[in-house]
Short mmCIF file of C-alpha atoms in Angstrom, two decimals:
data_model
loop_
_atom_site.label_atom_id
_atom_site.label_comp_id
_atom_site.label_asym_id
_atom_site.label_seq_id
_atom_site.Cartn_x
_atom_site.Cartn_y
_atom_site.Cartn_z
CA LEU A 1 -40.89 -14.77 -50.68
CA GLU A 2 -41.28 -17.61 -48.18
CA VAL A 3 -38.60 -17.79 -45.46
CA GLN A 4 -38.38 -20.17 -42.53
CA VAL A 5 -36.60 -19.15 -39.31
CA GLU A 6 -36.33 -21.74 -36.53
CA SER A 7 -39.22 -23.75 -37.99
CA MET A 8 -41.31 -20.56 -38.14
CA PRO A 9 -42.53 -19.66 -41.71
CA PHE A 10 -42.58 -15.99 -42.84
CA SER A 11 -44.15 -14.45 -45.96
CA LEU A 12 -42.20 -11.39 -47.11
CA ASP A 13 -42.78 -8.79 -49.84
CA LYS A 14 -39.63 -8.72 -51.98
CA GLU A 15 -40.13 -5.20 -53.35
CA LEU A 16 -40.84 -3.80 -49.90
CA LEU A 17 -37.73 -5.47 -48.53
CA ALA A 18 -35.71 -4.00 -51.37
CA THR A 19 -36.78 -0.47 -50.41
CA LYS A 20 -35.66 -1.08 -46.79
CA SER A 21 -32.34 -2.84 -47.47
CA ALA A 22 -29.83 -2.20 -50.24
CA LYS A 23 -28.29 -5.59 -49.63
CA VAL A 24 -31.61 -7.36 -50.12
CA ALA A 25 -32.19 -5.31 -53.29
CA ALA A 26 -28.85 -6.49 -54.69
CA LEU A 27 -29.65 -10.08 -53.79
CA LEU A 28 -33.03 -9.86 -55.56
CA LYS A 29 -31.38 -8.77 -58.77
CA GLU A 30 -28.78 -11.50 -58.74
CA ASN A 31 -30.75 -14.50 -57.41
CA SER A 32 -34.01 -16.32 -57.91
CA ASN A 33 -36.53 -17.07 -55.19
CA ALA A 34 -34.96 -20.46 -54.54
CA ASP A 35 -31.53 -18.96 -54.17
CA LEU A 36 -32.89 -16.25 -51.86
CA TYR A 37 -34.49 -18.86 -49.68
CA TYR A 38 -31.16 -20.61 -49.37
CA LEU A 39 -29.24 -17.38 -48.65
CA LEU A 40 -31.70 -16.20 -46.00
CA HIS A 41 -32.13 -19.62 -44.44
CA ASP A 42 -29.17 -19.25 -42.05
CA ILE A 43 -30.20 -15.95 -40.54
CA PRO A 44 -28.46 -15.46 -37.14
CA ALA A 45 -31.62 -14.57 -35.27
CA ASP A 46 -34.49 -16.25 -33.50
CA SER A 47 -38.04 -16.17 -34.78
CA GLU A 48 -39.09 -13.34 -32.44
CA THR A 49 -36.27 -11.08 -33.63
CA PHE A 50 -36.96 -11.85 -37.28
CA ASP A 51 -40.66 -11.13 -36.75
CA LEU A 52 -39.69 -7.75 -35.30
CA VAL A 53 -37.56 -6.95 -38.36
CA ALA A 54 -40.31 -8.07 -40.73
CA ARG A 55 -42.87 -5.87 -39.00
CA PHE A 56 -40.51 -2.91 -39.17
CA CYS A 57 -39.91 -3.43 -42.88
CA HIS A 58 -43.65 -3.59 -43.56
CA GLY A 59 -44.24 -0.35 -41.69
CA CYS A 60 -46.03 -1.85 -38.71
CA ALA A 61 -45.75 -0.31 -35.25
CA VAL A 62 -42.86 -1.85 -33.36
CA GLN A 63 -42.27 -1.56 -29.62
CA MET A 64 -38.51 -1.11 -29.24
CA SER A 65 -36.79 -1.92 -25.96
CA THR A 66 -33.53 -3.32 -24.64
CA GLU A 67 -35.10 -6.74 -24.77
CA ASN A 68 -35.28 -6.78 -28.55
CA ILE A 69 -32.87 -4.23 -30.16
CA ALA A 70 -30.23 -3.07 -27.77
CA LEU A 71 -26.60 -4.31 -27.63
CA ARG A 72 -27.46 -6.92 -25.03
CA SER A 73 -29.80 -8.69 -27.47
CA SER A 74 -26.85 -9.43 -29.78
CA GLU A 75 -25.35 -11.83 -27.23
CA LYS A 76 -27.32 -14.66 -28.85
CA SER A 77 -25.25 -14.19 -31.99
CA LEU A 78 -22.13 -12.64 -30.47
CA GLN A 79 -19.65 -14.22 -32.83
CA GLN A 80 -21.47 -12.97 -35.92
CA THR A 81 -21.86 -9.56 -34.31
CA MET A 82 -18.11 -9.35 -33.82
CA GLN A 83 -17.34 -10.59 -37.31
CA ILE A 84 -19.50 -8.08 -39.18
CA GLY A 85 -18.19 -5.17 -37.05
CA LEU A 86 -21.49 -4.35 -35.36
CA PHE A 87 -19.96 -4.49 -31.90
CA ASP A 88 -17.10 -2.17 -32.89
CA ALA A 89 -19.60 0.27 -34.33
CA CYS A 90 -21.55 0.30 -31.07
CA LEU A 91 -18.34 0.71 -29.06
CA GLN A 92 -17.18 3.65 -31.17
CA ALA A 93 -20.55 5.28 -30.58
CA MET A 94 -20.29 4.82 -26.81
CA ILE A 95 -16.83 6.33 -26.31
CA PRO A 96 -17.71 9.91 -27.38
CA LYS A 97 -20.83 9.83 -25.21
CA ALA A 98 -18.85 8.70 -22.18
CA SER A 99 -16.11 11.26 -22.89
CA ASP A 100 -18.58 14.13 -23.11
CA ASN A 101 -20.51 13.06 -20.03
CA PRO A 102 -18.95 10.32 -17.86
CA ARG A 103 -22.09 10.28 -15.72
CA HIS A 104 -23.64 8.07 -18.39
CA LEU A 105 -21.61 5.30 -16.76
CA GLY A 106 -23.28 6.03 -13.45
CA GLU A 107 -22.68 8.43 -10.59
CA PRO A 108 -19.33 7.99 -8.82
CA ILE A 109 -19.56 6.35 -5.42
CA ILE A 110 -18.81 8.85 -2.68
CA VAL A 111 -16.01 8.02 -0.27
CA SER A 112 -17.45 8.89 3.12
CA THR A 113 -15.20 9.93 6.03
CA ASP A 114 -18.05 9.46 8.52
CA LYS A 115 -17.95 5.86 9.74
CA GLY A 116 -21.63 5.93 10.56
CA ASP A 117 -22.71 7.27 7.19
CA ASP A 118 -24.09 5.09 4.42
CA SER A 119 -23.35 7.59 1.66
CA ASP A 120 -20.73 5.24 0.21
CA ARG A 121 -23.54 3.25 -1.32
CA PRO A 122 -24.10 3.60 -5.09
CA ASN A 123 -26.48 6.28 -6.26
CA ALA A 124 -29.30 5.72 -8.76
CA LYS A 125 -28.34 4.16 -12.07
CA ARG A 126 -27.62 6.22 -15.12
CA ARG A 127 -28.02 5.04 -18.70
CA LEU A 128 -25.47 5.04 -21.46
CA PHE A 129 -28.16 4.66 -24.12
CA ALA A 130 -30.22 7.44 -25.62
CA LEU A 131 -33.86 6.44 -25.22
CA ASP A 132 -35.84 6.07 -22.02
CA TRP A 133 -34.67 2.55 -21.35
CA LYS A 134 -33.81 1.08 -17.99
CA GLU A 135 -30.48 -0.38 -19.04
CA ASP A 136 -26.86 0.34 -18.29
CA LEU A 137 -23.59 -1.46 -18.97
CA THR A 138 -24.04 -3.76 -16.00
CA THR A 139 -26.76 -5.65 -17.89
CA LEU A 140 -24.24 -6.82 -20.50
CA SER A 141 -22.47 -10.15 -20.38
CA LEU A 142 -18.81 -10.20 -19.37
CA GLN A 143 -17.85 -10.87 -22.99
CA LEU A 144 -19.27 -7.48 -23.95
CA TYR A 145 -18.59 -5.59 -20.73
CA GLU A 146 -14.87 -6.33 -20.56
CA PRO A 147 -13.85 -4.87 -23.96
CA ILE A 148 -16.08 -1.82 -23.41
CA ILE A 149 -14.49 -0.94 -20.06
CA TYR A 150 -11.01 -1.74 -21.35
CA THR A 151 -11.51 0.62 -24.30
CA MET A 152 -12.87 3.36 -22.04
CA LYS A 153 -9.78 3.12 -19.85
CA GLN A 154 -7.62 3.55 -22.95
CA HIS A 155 -9.58 6.69 -23.86
CA GLU A 156 -8.93 8.11 -20.37
CA ILE A 157 -12.49 8.18 -19.10
CA PRO A 158 -12.26 9.38 -15.43
CA PRO A 159 -11.39 6.35 -13.25
CA THR A 160 -13.95 7.26 -10.57
CA TYR A 161 -16.80 6.54 -13.00
CA ILE A 162 -15.17 3.38 -14.32
CA SER A 163 -14.61 2.11 -10.76
CA ALA A 164 -18.23 2.80 -9.85
CA SER A 165 -19.44 0.87 -12.90
CA ILE A 166 -17.18 -2.08 -12.08
CA TYR A 167 -18.45 -2.28 -8.50
CA ARG A 168 -22.08 -2.19 -9.66
CA TYR A 169 -21.31 -4.96 -12.13
CA ALA A 170 -19.90 -7.09 -9.31
CA LYS A 171 -22.91 -6.30 -7.16
CA LYS A 172 -25.31 -7.41 -9.88
CA TRP A 173 -23.56 -10.53 -11.14
CA ILE A 174 -21.87 -11.81 -7.96
CA PHE A 175 -23.17 -10.34 -4.71
CA HIS A 176 -26.88 -10.62 -5.55
CA CYS A 177 -26.50 -14.02 -7.18
CA ASN A 178 -24.43 -15.65 -4.46
CA ASN A 179 -26.82 -17.73 -2.37
CA GLY A 180 -24.18 -19.51 -0.35
CA ARG A 181 -21.07 -21.60 -0.76
CA GLU A 182 -22.79 -24.97 -0.34
CA THR A 183 -25.66 -24.47 -2.79
CA MET A 184 -23.62 -22.94 -5.61
CA SER A 185 -23.01 -25.22 -8.57
CA ILE A 186 -19.49 -25.83 -9.87
CA TYR A 187 -20.30 -24.09 -13.15
CA LYS A 188 -21.76 -21.03 -11.44
CA ARG A 189 -18.84 -20.86 -9.04
CA LYS A 190 -16.34 -21.00 -11.89
CA SER A 191 -18.29 -18.34 -13.80
CA GLN A 192 -18.34 -15.96 -10.82
CA ARG A 193 -14.65 -16.56 -10.20
CA ASN A 194 -13.98 -15.53 -13.78
CA VAL A 195 -16.08 -12.39 -13.27
CA ILE A 196 -14.26 -11.23 -10.11
CA GLU A 197 -10.83 -11.90 -11.61
CA THR A 198 -11.72 -9.97 -14.76
CA LEU A 199 -13.15 -7.06 -12.77
CA GLU A 200 -9.98 -6.84 -10.68
CA LYS A 201 -7.91 -6.50 -13.85
CA LEU A 202 -10.23 -3.75 -15.12
CA LEU A 203 -10.42 -1.85 -11.82
CA PRO A 204 -8.17 1.25 -11.94
CA HIS A 205 -5.45 1.67 -9.33
CA GLY A 206 -5.61 4.74 -7.17
CA ARG A 207 -6.62 6.02 -3.76
CA GLU A 208 -10.27 6.81 -2.98
CA LEU A 209 -11.71 5.59 -6.28
CA LEU A 210 -14.00 3.31 -4.25
CA PRO A 211 -14.80 3.36 -0.52
CA CYS A 212 -12.61 1.02 1.50
CA THR A 213 -15.63 -0.95 2.69
CA LEU A 214 -16.60 -1.84 -0.90
CA LEU A 215 -13.05 -2.92 -1.73
CA PHE A 216 -13.13 -5.21 1.30
CA GLU A 217 -16.43 -6.60 0.01
CA MET A 218 -14.83 -7.45 -3.32
CA LEU A 219 -11.77 -8.95 -1.60
CA ARG A 220 -13.97 -11.10 0.62
CA CYS A 221 -15.82 -12.29 -2.47
CA ALA A 222 -12.53 -13.16 -4.22
CA ILE A 223 -11.46 -15.19 -1.16
CA ASN A 224 -14.76 -17.07 -0.98
CA LEU A 225 -14.63 -17.90 -4.69
CA GLU A 226 -11.00 -19.03 -4.35
CA ALA A 227 -9.85 -16.54 -6.94
CA SER A 228 -6.22 -16.39 -8.02
CA SER A 229 -3.58 -14.91 -5.72
CA VAL A 230 -2.99 -12.16 -8.28
CA CYS A 231 -6.64 -11.14 -7.97
CA ARG A 232 -6.61 -11.14 -4.16
CA ASN A 233 -3.32 -9.26 -3.99
CA GLY A 234 -4.72 -6.63 -6.33
CA PHE A 235 -7.57 -5.88 -3.95
CA GLU A 236 -5.23 -5.95 -0.93
CA ILE A 237 -2.98 -3.33 -2.52
CA ARG A 238 -5.91 -1.03 -3.27
CA ILE A 239 -7.20 -1.44 0.30
CA GLY A 240 -3.79 -0.83 1.83
CA LYS A 241 -3.48 2.53 0.11
CA GLN A 242 -6.55 3.82 1.95
CA LEU A 243 -6.64 1.67 5.08
CA ASP A 244 -7.13 4.79 7.22
CA GLN A 245 -10.72 4.89 5.87
CA ALA A 246 -11.59 1.32 6.87
CA LYS A 247 -13.98 0.21 9.60
CA VAL A 248 -13.42 -2.47 12.21
CA LYS A 249 -15.89 -4.89 10.63
CA ASP A 250 -13.97 -4.65 7.33
CA LEU A 251 -10.94 -6.36 8.88
CA LEU A 252 -12.94 -9.39 9.99
CA ILE A 253 -11.73 -11.48 7.05
CA LEU A 254 -12.22 -15.24 7.13
CA PRO A 255 -9.37 -17.22 5.58
CA GLN A 256 -9.70 -19.16 2.34
CA GLY A 257 -11.04 -22.65 2.90
CA TYR A 258 -12.13 -21.94 6.46
CA ALA A 259 -13.53 -24.76 8.61
CA LYS A 260 -16.06 -24.69 11.42
CA GLU A 261 -13.68 -22.90 13.80
CA VAL A 262 -13.90 -19.13 13.31
CA GLN A 263 -10.40 -17.84 12.63
CA TYR A 264 -9.24 -14.67 10.92
CA ASP A 265 -6.91 -14.27 8.00
CA ILE A 266 -4.09 -12.66 9.96
CA GLU A 267 -1.58 -12.78 7.12
CA CYS A 268 -4.01 -10.92 4.88
CA THR A 269 -4.34 -8.18 7.49
CA ARG A 270 -0.56 -8.07 7.86
CA ARG A 271 -0.05 -7.65 4.11
CA ILE A 272 -2.61 -4.84 3.98
CA LEU A 273 -0.86 -3.05 6.86
CA LYS A 274 2.47 -3.39 5.07
CA VAL A 275 1.02 -1.81 1.93
CA PHE A 276 -0.39 1.07 3.99
CA TYR A 277 2.92 1.95 5.64
CA SER A 278 4.87 1.66 2.39
CA ASN A 279 2.51 3.99 0.51
CA TYR A 280 1.29 6.52 3.07
CA ASP A 281 2.70 10.03 3.24
CA SER A 282 4.78 10.21 6.44
CA SER A 283 4.25 13.96 6.73
CA ASP A 284 0.60 13.38 7.62
CA ALA A 285 0.56 11.82 11.08
CA SER A 286 -3.22 11.70 11.27
CA GLY A 287 -3.37 8.64 9.01
CA PHE A 288 -0.96 6.68 11.19
CA ILE A 289 -2.93 7.56 14.33
CA THR A 290 -6.18 6.53 12.65
CA VAL A 291 -4.79 3.13 11.64
CA ALA A 292 -3.35 2.62 15.15
CA GLU A 293 -6.79 3.31 16.64
CA LEU A 294 -8.37 0.99 14.05
CA MET A 295 -6.07 -1.88 14.97
CA GLU A 296 -6.76 -1.41 18.69
CA GLU A 297 -10.52 -1.46 18.07
CA PHE A 298 -10.12 -4.50 15.84
CA LEU A 299 -8.10 -6.30 18.51
CA ALA A 300 -10.75 -5.57 21.13
CA GLU A 301 -13.43 -6.86 18.72
CA VAL A 302 -11.75 -10.19 18.02
CA ALA A 303 -10.74 -10.63 21.67
CA CYS A 304 -14.38 -11.46 22.44
CA ASP A 305 -14.34 -14.38 19.98
CA MET A 306 -14.44 -17.57 22.05
CA ASP A 307 -12.79 -19.56 19.25
CA LEU A 308 -9.83 -17.23 18.70
CA MET A 309 -6.66 -19.18 19.42
CA ILE A 310 -3.94 -17.70 21.60
CA ASP A 311 -1.33 -17.62 18.81
CA SER A 312 -3.72 -15.72 16.56
CA PHE A 313 -4.48 -13.18 19.29
CA ILE A 314 -0.79 -12.63 20.04
CA SER A 315 -0.05 -12.09 16.36
CA LEU A 316 -2.85 -9.53 16.08
CA ALA A 317 -1.69 -7.82 19.28
CA GLU A 318 1.83 -7.53 17.88
CA MET A 319 0.44 -5.91 14.74
CA SER A 320 -1.53 -3.46 16.88
CA MET A 321 1.61 -2.54 18.81
CA ALA A 322 3.55 -2.11 15.56
CA ALA A 323 0.82 0.13 14.16
CA ALA A 324 1.22 2.48 17.14
CA LEU A 325 4.98 2.90 16.60
CA GLY A 326 5.88 6.45 15.68
CA THR A 327 2.79 7.83 17.41
CA LYS A 328 2.40 9.14 20.96
CA ARG A 329 -0.33 6.67 21.80
CA ASN A 330 -0.19 4.79 25.10
CA SER A 331 -0.74 1.05 25.56
CA ASP A 332 -4.16 1.37 27.19
CA GLY A 333 -5.99 0.07 24.10
CA ILE A 334 -3.83 -3.07 23.96
CA TYR A 335 -4.30 -3.60 27.70
CA ARG A 336 -8.08 -3.32 27.32
CA ALA A 337 -8.08 -5.95 24.54
CA ILE A 338 -5.92 -8.31 26.62
CA ASP A 339 -8.26 -7.90 29.58
CA LEU A 340 -11.24 -8.74 27.35
CA TYR A 341 -9.43 -11.78 25.98
CA PHE A 342 -8.68 -13.07 29.48
CA GLU A 343 -12.29 -12.47 30.49
CA LYS A 344 -13.67 -14.50 27.56
CA HIS A 345 -10.96 -17.19 27.81
CA ALA A 346 -10.93 -17.97 31.52
CA TYR A 347 -9.47 -21.42 30.85
CA LEU A 348 -6.01 -20.02 30.01
CA THR A 349 -3.18 -21.11 32.24
CA GLU A 350 -0.86 -18.72 34.10
CA LYS A 351 1.91 -19.46 31.63
CA GLU A 352 -0.32 -18.75 28.63
CA LYS A 353 -1.42 -15.47 30.18
CA GLU A 354 2.21 -14.49 30.71
CA GLN A 355 2.87 -15.28 27.05
CA VAL A 356 0.03 -12.94 26.01
CA CYS A 357 1.21 -10.14 28.32
CA LYS A 358 4.66 -10.11 26.68
CA VAL A 359 3.26 -7.97 23.88
CA LEU A 360 2.15 -5.28 26.35
CA ASP A 361 4.49 -2.34 26.94
CA PHE A 362 3.94 -1.50 30.62
CA ARG A 363 6.04 1.67 30.30
CA LYS A 364 3.41 3.26 28.03
CA MET A 365 0.42 2.56 30.25
CA SER A 366 -1.35 5.55 31.76
CA PRO A 367 -1.59 5.91 35.56
CA GLU A 368 -5.30 5.05 35.34
CA ALA A 369 -4.55 1.85 33.41
CA CYS A 370 -1.77 0.91 35.88
CA GLU A 371 -4.15 1.42 38.78
CA HIS A 372 -6.75 -0.84 37.12
CA ALA A 373 -4.16 -3.48 36.25
CA ALA A 374 -2.79 -3.57 39.78
CA LYS A 375 -6.20 -4.67 41.02
CA ASN A 376 -6.99 -6.95 38.04
CA GLU A 377 -7.28 -10.54 39.23
CA ARG A 378 -7.32 -11.84 35.64
CA LEU A 379 -3.72 -10.78 35.03
CA PRO A 380 -0.87 -13.17 35.85
CA VAL A 381 1.13 -12.38 38.98
CA ARG A 382 4.26 -11.50 37.02
CA ALA A 383 2.36 -8.92 35.00
CA VAL A 384 0.92 -7.36 38.16
CA VAL A 385 4.43 -7.06 39.61
CA GLN A 386 5.64 -5.33 36.47
CA VAL A 387 2.69 -2.95 36.61
CA LEU A 388 3.45 -2.07 40.25
CA PHE A 389 7.10 -1.55 39.41
CA MET A 390 6.25 0.78 36.52
CA ALA A 391 3.77 2.64 38.70
CA GLN A 392 6.52 3.18 41.27
CA LEU A 393 8.88 4.51 38.59
CA GLN A 394 6.19 6.86 37.34
CA MET A 395 5.62 8.12 40.87
CA ARG A 396 9.37 8.76 41.33
CA GLU A 397 9.54 10.66 38.06
CA THR A 398 6.52 12.72 39.08
CA LEU A 399 8.06 13.58 42.45
CA ALA A 400 11.39 14.47 40.82
CA ARG A 401 9.67 16.77 38.34
CA THR A 402 7.71 18.39 41.17
CA ALA A 403 10.87 18.98 43.22
CA TYR A 404 12.62 20.44 40.20
CA ASP A 405 9.70 22.73 39.49
CA ASP A 406 9.63 23.85 43.15
CA ASP A 407 13.37 24.56 43.13
CA LYS A 408 13.04 26.45 39.89
CA SER A 409 10.20 28.55 41.27
CA GLU A 410 12.27 29.40 44.39
CA LYS A 411 15.15 30.66 42.23
CA GLU A 412 12.76 32.79 40.21
CA GLU A 413 11.37 34.30 43.41
CA GLU A 414 14.91 35.16 44.64
CA GLU A 415 15.68 36.84 41.32
CA GLU A 416 12.50 38.88 41.53
CA VAL A 417 13.45 40.06 45.07
CA GLU A 418 16.87 41.15 43.83
CA VAL A 419 15.32 43.06 40.96
CA ARG A 420 12.94 44.84 43.31
CA MET A 421 15.83 45.83 45.65
CA GLU A 422 17.86 47.21 42.74
CA MET A 423 14.89 49.18 41.53
CA GLU A 424 14.39 50.63 44.98
CA LYS A 425 18.06 51.72 45.06
CA MET A 426 17.66 53.38 41.66
CA SER A 427 14.56 55.13 42.89
CA ILE A 428 16.44 56.55 45.92
CA LYS A 429 19.26 57.82 43.67
CA VAL A 430 16.78 59.45 41.33
CA LYS A 431 15.13 61.21 44.26
CA GLU A 432 18.54 62.50 45.44
CA LEU A 433 19.23 63.79 41.96
CA GLU A 434 15.91 65.57 41.85
CA LYS A 435 16.75 67.19 45.23
CA ASP A 436 20.12 68.45 43.91
CA CYS A 437 18.42 69.86 40.84
CA CYS A 438 15.94 71.77 43.01
CA GLU A 439 18.76 73.22 45.14
CA THR A 440 20.69 74.26 42.04
CA LYS A 441 17.65 75.97 40.61
CA GLN A 442 17.15 77.84 43.90
CA GLU A 443 20.78 79.05 43.96
CA ILE A 444 20.51 80.37 40.41
CA THR A 445 17.41 82.23 41.38
CA ASN A 446 19.25 83.87 44.33
CA GLY A 447 22.14 84.96 42.04
CA CYS A 448 24.80 82.77 43.61
CA ILE A 449 26.75 82.19 40.43
CA ARG A 450 29.85 80.73 42.06
CA GLN A 451 27.86 78.25 44.02
CA ARG A 452 25.89 77.44 40.91
CA VAL A 453 29.08 76.63 39.01
CA ASN A 454 30.35 74.45 41.83
CA LYS A 455 27.01 72.76 42.14
CA GLY A 456 27.02 72.27 38.35
CA LYS A 457 30.23 70.28 38.66
CA VAL A 458 28.68 68.22 41.40
CA LEU A 459 25.59 67.75 39.23
CA ASP A 460 27.62 66.48 36.29
CA ARG A 461 29.42 64.00 38.49
CA THR A 462 26.08 62.88 39.94
CA TYR A 463 24.59 62.30 36.49
CA TYR A 464 27.64 60.37 35.33
CA GLY A 465 27.73 58.22 38.42
CA LEU A 466 24.02 57.44 38.15
CA GLY A 467 24.31 56.45 34.45
CA SER A 468 27.25 54.14 35.13
CA ALA A 469 25.36 52.47 37.94
CA LEU A 470 22.26 51.95 35.78
CA ILE A 471 24.26 50.39 32.92
CA SER A 472 26.23 48.16 35.27
CA ASN A 473 23.11 47.01 37.07
CA TYR A 474 21.34 46.36 33.76
CA PHE A 475 24.01 43.95 32.51
CA GLU A 476 24.29 42.29 35.89
CA LEU A 477 20.55 41.64 35.95
CA GLY A 478 20.59 40.46 32.33
CA SER A 479 23.40 38.01 33.03
CA THR A 480 21.56 36.67 36.07
CA ARG A 481 18.36 36.18 34.02
CA THR A 482 20.24 34.35 31.25
#
């Protein structure tokens, strides 16, 4: 049987084909050679693939790899693959494998709490396929990858593995392929925008499924590709839920459609902060303190930017102050950032400096910061006066507390003296009682019964009087202590 595939002629043995394929055997019985040629003429495969099939049917050695028989190779005839149910068959074979061992999707990406650790990077790839092939789901086109991940989510595959696979897909098809905004073609840019928007829809929601740094990377990519607002908001919400794990460099987000001047997307940072405070557990104060520290470090970082406008800095400073609300943090971090901003922006007028200093709460500055500010020539005069005034108030409060503590200590000393005097009186009475007891014992020994009886009456009265005095003194001392 002569067959031509993409202008490439093939000579096939009909009987051998019939033993390999029941469908071909049925066609041989029902059709002549001419009819078979017509039926096999529109084979959805290229000449290389057909040659591979022909060799397999004739019993020749065939080198199988992902390049010629895996799912990815069906992308050339994707529509036919979908129509005949081959893709569904492959998908149904994948789901049980992923359910039994989710690591086939790849190792989950570890969320590191150490800001200097790089363990949040993806681990080595794992394969979903059975043979020793270097292929995973990230090699598939988006047309195949999307329905596979969607189906796995429906079958409740652990979201940590799905999230890791989605990030690796973005890394392969967007991050590594993005050579710059200017050199990217319109078609490629549109294609990558479609990828990031699709991946955001597939990415599970939840805290700590991906490290915060990687989520920021995907958000930054969505901004650069001018993805939809729904896509960007989706990443912002995920970031906001775990903002306490972010690093300072993560917050350095350039706005969409930025020009030559380096400005930061302040509204984006504000929205992320809002998500954090609306989702974080208020019983755990450590997260709030961490975010407050993060915002102070971020403010100090951007303060050194020569191109940062005064309105942008004030807005960021206000966010930093708001982040510290509800914590016992002082204003030293904000003051340090303002000082850095004044140092790098020496051209600011006195009025502009006063406008910046309005965000600073002088009441929360430490004595060390007040001392530094009082000598700081970069601060406006009005701010220095406020600092000196607050320092004076702090000194008065310190002196008042010291005087109160001294007065309190004097009262305690007087009480202790009274207690010692009362104890000495009790000791004298006890000694007198012991003396009476000794005399009574001596009289009994000498046989003076009458005197003993009289002394016994005196002894009873002495005991009673001593007990009353002890009880009375006890309650008097207790009342004084209270």
